[in-house]
PDB file of C-alpha atoms in Angstrom:
ATOM      1  CA  MET A  12      96.299 102.504 100.335  1.00  0.00           C
ATOM      2  CA  ASP A  13      96.900 100.449 103.489  1.00  0.00           C
ATOM      3  CA  LEU A  14      95.225 103.146 105.570  1.00  0.00           C
ATOM      4  CA  VAL A  15      91.873 103.084 103.781  1.00  0.00           C
ATOM      5  CA  LEU A  16      91.876  99.285 103.482  1.00  0.00           C
ATOM      6  CA  HIS A  17      92.420  98.820 107.209  1.00  0.00           C
ATOM      7  CA  VAL A  18      89.267  98.044 109.186  1.00  0.00           C
ATOM      8  CA  PRO A  19      89.717  99.359 112.753  1.00  0.00           C
ATOM      9  CA  ALA A  20      88.186  97.580 115.721  1.00  0.00           C
ATOM     10  CA  SER A  21      85.149  99.106 117.388  1.00  0.00           C
ATOM     11  CA  THR A  22      84.043  99.299 121.000  1.00  0.00           C
ATOM     12  CA  GLU A  23      80.408  99.825 119.978  1.00  0.00           C
ATOM     13  CA  HIS A  24      77.790  97.106 120.261  1.00  0.00           C
ATOM     14  CA  ALA A  25      74.583  96.306 118.406  1.00  0.00           C
ATOM     15  CA  VAL A  26      71.641  98.297 119.779  1.00  0.00           C
ATOM     16  CA  VAL A  27      67.872  98.186 119.432  1.00  0.00           C
ATOM     17  CA  HIS A  28      67.686 101.597 117.728  1.00  0.00           C
ATOM     18  CA  PRO A  29      70.905 101.792 115.682  1.00  0.00           C
ATOM     19  CA  ALA A  30      69.866 104.850 113.657  1.00  0.00           C
ATOM     20  CA  GLU A  31      69.884 107.089 116.744  1.00  0.00           C
ATOM     21  CA  ARG A  32      73.285 105.856 117.891  1.00  0.00           C
ATOM     22  CA  ALA A  33      74.685 106.103 114.354  1.00  0.00           C
ATOM     23  CA  HIS A  34      73.503 109.710 114.173  1.00  0.00           C
ATOM     24  CA  ALA A  35      75.320 110.527 117.409  1.00  0.00           C
ATOM     25  CA  ILE A  36      78.500 108.802 116.216  1.00  0.00           C
ATOM     26  CA  ALA A  37      78.382 110.695 112.911  1.00  0.00           C
ATOM     27  CA  ARG A  38      77.921 114.102 114.564  1.00  0.00           C
ATOM     28  CA  LYS A  39      80.763 113.507 117.002  1.00  0.00           C
ATOM     29  CA  ALA A  40      83.108 112.336 114.222  1.00  0.00           C
ATOM     30  CA  ALA A  41      82.151 115.288 112.015  1.00  0.00           C
ATOM     31  CA  ARG A  42      82.906 117.786 114.793  1.00  0.00           C
ATOM     32  CA  THR A  43      86.253 116.148 115.491  1.00  0.00           C
ATOM     33  CA  ALA A  44      87.165 116.093 111.800  1.00  0.00           C
ATOM     34  CA  SER A  45      86.263 119.769 111.535  1.00  0.00           C
ATOM     35  CA  VAL A  46      88.535 120.650 114.450  1.00  0.00           C
ATOM     36  CA  VAL A  47      91.415 118.569 113.067  1.00  0.00           C
ATOM     37  CA  SER A  48      91.177 120.071 109.586  1.00  0.00           C
ATOM     38  CA  GLY A  49      90.630 123.607 110.802  1.00  0.00           C
ATOM     39  CA  SER A  50      93.524 123.577 113.241  1.00  0.00           C
ATOM     40  CA  MET A  51      95.951 122.013 110.775  1.00  0.00           C
ATOM     41  CA  SER A  52      95.091 124.592 108.114  1.00  0.00           C
ATOM     42  CA  LEU A  53      95.875 127.549 110.388  1.00  0.00           C
ATOM     43  CA  PRO A  54      99.504 127.956 109.198  1.00  0.00           C
ATOM     44  CA  PRO A  55      99.302 130.549 106.397  1.00  0.00           C
ATOM     45  CA  GLY A  56     100.821 130.452 102.936  1.00  0.00           C
ATOM     46  CA  PHE A  57     103.121 127.659 101.856  1.00  0.00           C
ATOM     47  CA  LEU A  58     103.415 126.345 105.409  1.00  0.00           C
ATOM     48  CA  GLY A  59      99.777 125.387 105.118  1.00  0.00           C
ATOM     49  CA  TRP A  60     100.537 123.137 102.154  1.00  0.00           C
ATOM     50  CA  LEU A  61     102.813 121.032 104.365  1.00  0.00           C
ATOM     51  CA  THR A  62      99.838 120.107 106.538  1.00  0.00           C
ATOM     52  CA  VAL A  63      97.602 118.911 103.687  1.00  0.00           C
ATOM     53  CA  LEU A  64      98.704 115.255 103.767  1.00  0.00           C
ATOM     54  CA  PRO A  65      98.662 114.917 107.591  1.00  0.00           C
ATOM     55  CA  GLU A  66      95.204 116.492 107.568  1.00  0.00           C
ATOM     56  CA  LEU A  67      93.880 113.975 105.034  1.00  0.00           C
ATOM     57  CA  VAL A  68      95.372 111.055 106.952  1.00  0.00           C
ATOM     58  CA  GLY A  69      93.890 112.302 110.213  1.00  0.00           C
ATOM     59  CA  VAL A  70      90.420 112.790 108.740  1.00  0.00           C
ATOM     60  CA  TRP A  71      90.463 109.404 106.981  1.00  0.00           C
ATOM     61  CA  LYS A  72      91.383 107.679 110.236  1.00  0.00           C
ATOM     62  CA  LEU A  73      88.471 109.373 111.973  1.00  0.00           C
ATOM     63  CA  GLN A  74      86.084 108.456 109.179  1.00  0.00           C
ATOM     64  CA  ALA A  75      87.275 104.836 109.057  1.00  0.00           C
ATOM     65  CA  GLN A  76      86.703 104.497 112.793  1.00  0.00           C
ATOM     66  CA  MET A  77      83.278 106.067 112.373  1.00  0.00           C
ATOM     67  CA  VAL A  78      82.343 103.561 109.656  1.00  0.00           C
ATOM     68  CA  SER A  79      83.478 100.691 111.877  1.00  0.00           C
ATOM     69  CA  ASP A  80      81.439 102.033 114.809  1.00  0.00           C
ATOM     70  CA  ILE A  81      78.320 102.453 112.674  1.00  0.00           C
ATOM     71  CA  ALA A  82      78.704  98.909 111.344  1.00  0.00           C
ATOM     72  CA  SER A  83      78.912  97.657 114.937  1.00  0.00           C
ATOM     73  CA  VAL A  84      75.714  99.349 116.121  1.00  0.00           C
ATOM     74  CA  TYR A  85      73.921  97.733 113.170  1.00  0.00           C
ATOM     75  CA  GLY A  86      75.431  94.355 114.049  1.00  0.00           C
ATOM     76  CA  LYS A  87      77.532  94.202 110.868  1.00  0.00           C
ATOM     77  CA  SER A  88      81.039  94.390 112.343  1.00  0.00           C
ATOM     78  CA  LYS A  89      81.867  90.753 111.578  1.00  0.00           C
ATOM     79  CA  THR A  90      81.077  91.172 107.890  1.00  0.00           C
ATOM     80  CA  LEU A  91      82.751  94.573 107.510  1.00  0.00           C
ATOM     81  CA  GLY A  92      85.533  94.161 104.963  1.00  0.00           C
ATOM     82  CA  ARG A  93      87.820  96.326 102.902  1.00  0.00           C
ATOM     83  CA  GLU A  94      85.291  96.605 100.068  1.00  0.00           C
ATOM     84  CA  GLN A  95      82.636  98.124 102.341  1.00  0.00           C
ATOM     85  CA  MET A  96      85.200 100.399 103.975  1.00  0.00           C
ATOM     86  CA  VAL A  97      86.448 101.883 100.701  1.00  0.00           C
ATOM     87  CA  TYR A  98      82.870 102.164  99.438  1.00  0.00           C
ATOM     88  CA  CYS A  99      81.723 104.112 102.500  1.00  0.00           C
ATOM     89  CA  LEU A 100      84.749 106.413 102.523  1.00  0.00           C
ATOM     90  CA  PHE A 101      84.721 107.382  98.852  1.00  0.00           C
ATOM     91  CA  LYS A 102      81.325 106.586  97.318  1.00  0.00           C
ATOM     92  CA  HIS A 103      80.324 110.257  97.519  1.00  0.00           C
ATOM     93  CA  VAL A 104      83.507 111.145  95.610  1.00  0.00           C
ATOM     94  CA  SER A 105      82.730 108.872  92.653  1.00  0.00           C
ATOM     95  CA  ALA A 106      79.886 106.372  92.840  1.00  0.00           C
ATOM     96  CA  GLN A 107      80.630 105.176  89.306  1.00  0.00           C
ATOM     97  CA  LEU A 108      83.904 103.576  90.376  1.00  0.00           C
ATOM     98  CA  PHE A 109      82.133 101.210  92.773  1.00  0.00           C
ATOM     99  CA  ARG A 110      79.370  99.968  90.496  1.00  0.00           C
ATOM    100  CA  ASP A 111      81.005  96.521  90.217  1.00  0.00           C
ATOM    101  CA  VAL A 112      81.959  96.254  93.886  1.00  0.00           C
ATOM    102  CA  VAL A 113      78.752  97.141  95.757  1.00  0.00           C
ATOM    103  CA  VAL A 114      75.517  96.462  93.922  1.00  0.00           C
ATOM    104  CA  ARG A 115      72.068  97.261  95.256  1.00  0.00           C
ATOM    105  CA  VAL A 116      69.488  94.605  94.447  1.00  0.00           C
ATOM    106  CA  GLY A 117      66.052  95.587  95.727  1.00  0.00           C
ATOM    107  CA  GLU A 118      66.277  96.021  99.502  1.00  0.00           C
ATOM    108  CA  ARG A 119      69.713  94.509  99.912  1.00  0.00           C
ATOM    109  CA  PHE A 120      73.309  95.194  98.953  1.00  0.00           C
ATOM    110  CA  VAL A 121      75.515  92.595  97.315  1.00  0.00           C
ATOM    111  CA  ILE A 122      79.201  92.988  98.191  1.00  0.00           C
ATOM    112  CA  ARG A 123      81.475  91.470  95.591  1.00  0.00           C
ATOM    113  CA  GLN A 124      84.899  90.508  96.811  1.00  0.00           C
ATOM    114  CA  THR A 125      87.644  92.215  94.842  1.00  0.00           C
ATOM    115  CA  SER A 126      91.272  91.524  94.157  1.00  0.00           C
ATOM    116  CA  LEU A 127      94.052  93.796  95.323  1.00  0.00           C
ATOM    117  CA  LYS A 128      94.653  94.769  91.691  1.00  0.00           C
ATOM    118  CA  VAL A 129      91.203  96.332  91.415  1.00  0.00           C
ATOM    119  CA  LEU A 130      91.483  98.147  94.730  1.00  0.00           C
ATOM    120  CA  GLN A 131      94.831  99.604  93.673  1.00  0.00           C
ATOM    121  CA  SER A 132      93.308 100.741  90.383  1.00  0.00           C
ATOM    122  CA  LEU A 133      90.380 102.316  92.241  1.00  0.00           C
ATOM    123  CA  ALA A 134      92.798 104.049  94.588  1.00  0.00           C
ATOM    124  CA  GLN A 135      94.695 105.548  91.654  1.00  0.00           C
ATOM    125  CA  GLN A 136      91.536 106.936  90.069  1.00  0.00           C
ATOM    126  CA  LEU A 137      90.272 108.195  93.419  1.00  0.00           C
ATOM    127  CA  GLY A 138      93.648 109.819  94.012  1.00  0.00           C
ATOM    128  CA  VAL A 139      93.239 111.949  90.898  1.00  0.00           C
ATOM    129  CA  GLN A 140      89.809 113.203  91.946  1.00  0.00           C
ATOM    130  CA  ILE A 141      90.848 113.741  95.563  1.00  0.00           C
ATOM    131  CA  SER A 142      93.914 115.681  94.399  1.00  0.00           C
ATOM    132  CA  LYS A 143      91.686 118.055  92.439  1.00  0.00           C
ATOM    133  CA  ALA A 144      89.532 118.650  95.519  1.00  0.00           C
ATOM    134  CA  VAL A 145      92.612 119.183  97.680  1.00  0.00           C
ATOM    135  CA  ILE A 146      94.078 121.719  95.262  1.00  0.00           C
ATOM    136  CA  SER A 147      90.815 123.656  95.088  1.00  0.00           C
ATOM    137  CA  LYS A 148      90.341 123.847  98.848  1.00  0.00           C
ATOM    138  CA  SER A 149      94.051 124.417  99.547  1.00  0.00           C
ATOM    139  CA  ALA A 150      93.797 127.811  97.909  1.00  0.00           C
ATOM    140  CA  SER A 151      91.832 128.936 100.959  1.00  0.00           C
ATOM    141  CA  ARG A 152      94.885 128.286 103.143  1.00  0.00           C
ATOM    142  CA  PHE A 153      96.340 131.542 101.889  1.00  0.00           C
ATOM    143  CA  VAL A 154      93.539 133.380 103.720  1.00  0.00           C
ATOM    144  CA  PRO A 155      94.264 133.310 107.471  1.00  0.00           C
ATOM    145  CA  LEU A 156      91.474 132.179 109.827  1.00  0.00           C
ATOM    146  CA  LEU A 157      88.794 132.435 107.158  1.00  0.00           C
ATOM    147  CA  GLY A 158      90.499 129.667 105.204  1.00  0.00           C
ATOM    148  CA  ALA A 159      90.693 127.488 108.313  1.00  0.00           C
ATOM    149  CA  VAL A 160      86.962 127.902 108.854  1.00  0.00           C
ATOM    150  CA  GLY A 161      86.253 126.867 105.275  1.00  0.00           C
ATOM    151  CA  VAL A 162      88.499 123.799 105.464  1.00  0.00           C
ATOM    152  CA  GLY A 163      86.913 122.782 108.767  1.00  0.00           C
ATOM    153  CA  ALA A 164      83.409 123.118 107.311  1.00  0.00           C
ATOM    154  CA  TYR A 165      84.427 121.007 104.308  1.00  0.00           C
ATOM    155  CA  ALA A 166      85.702 118.213 106.587  1.00  0.00           C
ATOM    156  CA  TYR A 167      82.512 118.397 108.666  1.00  0.00           C
ATOM    157  CA  PHE A 168      80.129 117.879 105.753  1.00  0.00           C
ATOM    158  CA  ASP A 169      82.455 115.380 104.054  1.00  0.00           C
ATOM    159  CA  THR A 170      82.363 113.227 107.194  1.00  0.00           C
ATOM    160  CA  LEU A 171      78.569 113.435 107.304  1.00  0.00           C
ATOM    161  CA  GLN A 172      78.462 112.203 103.701  1.00  0.00           C
ATOM    162  CA  VAL A 173      80.575 109.186 104.657  1.00  0.00           C
ATOM    163  CA  ALA A 174      78.247 108.501 107.591  1.00  0.00           C
ATOM    164  CA  LYS A 175      75.191 108.733 105.338  1.00  0.00           C
ATOM    165  CA  THR A 176      76.650 106.155 102.959  1.00  0.00           C
ATOM    166  CA  ALA A 177      77.515 103.845 105.871  1.00  0.00           C
ATOM    167  CA  VAL A 178      74.009 104.046 107.345  1.00  0.00           C
ATOM    168  CA  GLU A 179      72.393 103.386 103.963  1.00  0.00           C
ATOM    169  CA  LEU A 180      74.621 100.335 103.522  1.00  0.00           C
ATOM    170  CA  PHE A 181      74.383  98.778 106.968  1.00  0.00           C
ATOM    171  CA  GLU A 182      70.688  99.358 107.607  1.00  0.00           C
ATOM    172  CA  GLN A 183      69.894  97.073 104.690  1.00  0.00           C
ATOM    173  CA  GLU A 184      70.622  93.390 104.338  1.00  0.00           C
ATOM    174  CA  THR A 185      74.123  92.852 102.991  1.00  0.00           C
ATOM    175  CA  VAL A 186      75.192  89.741 101.134  1.00  0.00           C
ATOM    176  CA  ILE A 187      78.846  88.845 100.644  1.00  0.00           C
ATOM    177  CA  ASP A 188      79.133  87.323  97.186  1.00  0.00           C
ATOM    178  CA  ALA A 189      82.102  84.973  97.443  1.00  0.00           C
ATOM    179  CA  GLU A 190      81.248  83.098  94.279  1.00  0.00           C
ATOM    180  CA  THR A 191      81.529  86.028  91.874  1.00  0.00           C
ATOM    181  CA  TRP A 192      84.426  88.283  92.696  1.00  0.00           C
ATOM    182  CA  VAL A 193      85.619  91.300  90.778  1.00  0.00           C
ATOM    183  CA  ASP A 194      89.132  90.798  89.527  1.00  0.00           C
ATOM    184  CA  VAL A 195      89.006  93.614  86.996  1.00  0.00           C
ATOM    185  CA  ASP A 196      86.617  96.091  85.454  1.00  0.00           C
ATOM    186  CA  ALA A 197      86.709  95.815  81.689  1.00  0.00           C
ATOM    187  CA  SER A 198      84.913  99.120  81.051  1.00  0.00           C
ATOM    188  CA  ALA A 199      86.809 101.247  83.545  1.00  0.00           C
ATOM    189  CA  HIS A 200      90.150  99.486  83.451  1.00  0.00           C
ATOM    190  CA  PRO A 201      91.437  98.449  79.995  1.00  0.00           C
ATOM    191  CA  GLY A 202      92.801  94.950  79.966  1.00  0.00           C
ATOM    192  CA  VAL A 203      90.826  93.932  83.051  1.00  0.00           C
ATOM    193  CA  GLN A 204      87.888  91.610  83.077  1.00  0.00           C
ATOM    194  CA  VAL A 205      85.445  90.213  85.586  1.00  0.00           C
ATOM    195  CA  LYS A 206      86.478  86.819  86.839  1.00  0.00           C
ATOM    196  CA  GLN A 207      84.023  84.389  88.308  1.00  0.00           C
ATOM    197  CA  ASN A 208      85.141  81.997  90.977  1.00  0.00           C
ATOM    198  CA  ALA A 209      82.374  79.500  90.344  1.00  0.00           C
ATOM    199  CA  GLN A 210      83.515  75.980  89.637  1.00  0.00           C
ATOM    200  CA  ALA A 211      82.574  74.979  86.145  1.00  0.00           C
ATOM    201  CA  ALA A 212      81.316  71.490  85.698  1.00  0.00           C
ATOM    202  CA  THR A 213      83.373  69.582  83.199  1.00  0.00           C
ATOM    203  CA  PRO A 214      81.519  66.414  82.339  1.00  0.00           C
ATOM    204  CA  THR A 215      83.736  63.546  81.485  1.00  0.00           C
ATOM    205  CA  GLN A 216      82.823  61.368  78.578  1.00  0.00           C
ATOM    206  CA  SER A 217      83.811  57.784  78.659  1.00  0.00           C
ATOM    207  CA  LYS A 218      85.143  56.471  75.420  1.00  0.00           C
ATOM    208  CA  LYS A 219      84.330  52.926  74.516  1.00  0.00           C
ATOM    209  CA  SER A 220      87.424  51.076  73.558  1.00  0.00           C
ATOM    210  CA  LYS A 221      87.242  48.885  70.555  1.00  0.00           C
ATOM    211  CA  PRO A 222      87.490  45.208  71.285  1.00  0.00           C
ATOM    212  CA  PRO A 223      90.866  43.752  70.361  1.00  0.00           C
ATOM    213  CA  ALA A 224      91.068  42.152  67.000  1.00  0.00           C
ATOM    214  CA  PRO A 225      90.911  38.364  67.161  1.00  0.00           C
ATOM    215  CA  GLU A 226      94.247  36.686  66.833  1.00  0.00           C
ATOM    216  CA  ASN A 227      94.772  34.425  63.848  1.00  0.00           C
ATOM    217  CA  LYS A 228      95.773  31.052  65.086  1.00  0.00           C
ATOM    218  CA  ALA A 229      98.098  29.249  62.873  1.00  0.00           C
TER     219      ALA A 229
END
């Protein structure tokens, strides 16, 4: 959880033609991810299963750095937060989970700040779907060399999907909605509801006090 929520620093800078630089960053990251995944899946049989978690961690680190670099070339590094990072990394896995976090309104994206509770809930649901994908592709580890090629190709195209999401997000205007923040998702998470951080006006009504009753003078 801490890994995917961490926003790494970038050495990239905003450029005049960010799409070209973003394309180069994405291709380089995809090739590196392919090499990392392919090499770590070379051990055959059950030894290959021991490298599944280190492989995922290594690829996620590469992809997170790629997202940070792409945000920088578009001049969005200062506004890059954990919501955008998780969205870019896993939107292609399940876009439905992020419908309350990143909302597209016309030609801009509205980023709703979320509580840690929601991000943990999203991580749990993403973990189930990622586990299914890992199990399906881990079967190829029992096939020497050929399995490594397949795992490397999967990491390559998965990284390109993350880059595509990042470019689509950062090339548009992004608005950080600090007034309405998602504390829960009532439809996806039972017992959770959307909380608005807007201050409600509570008009005060002045009550007229009754004049004191006249005293009876003896």
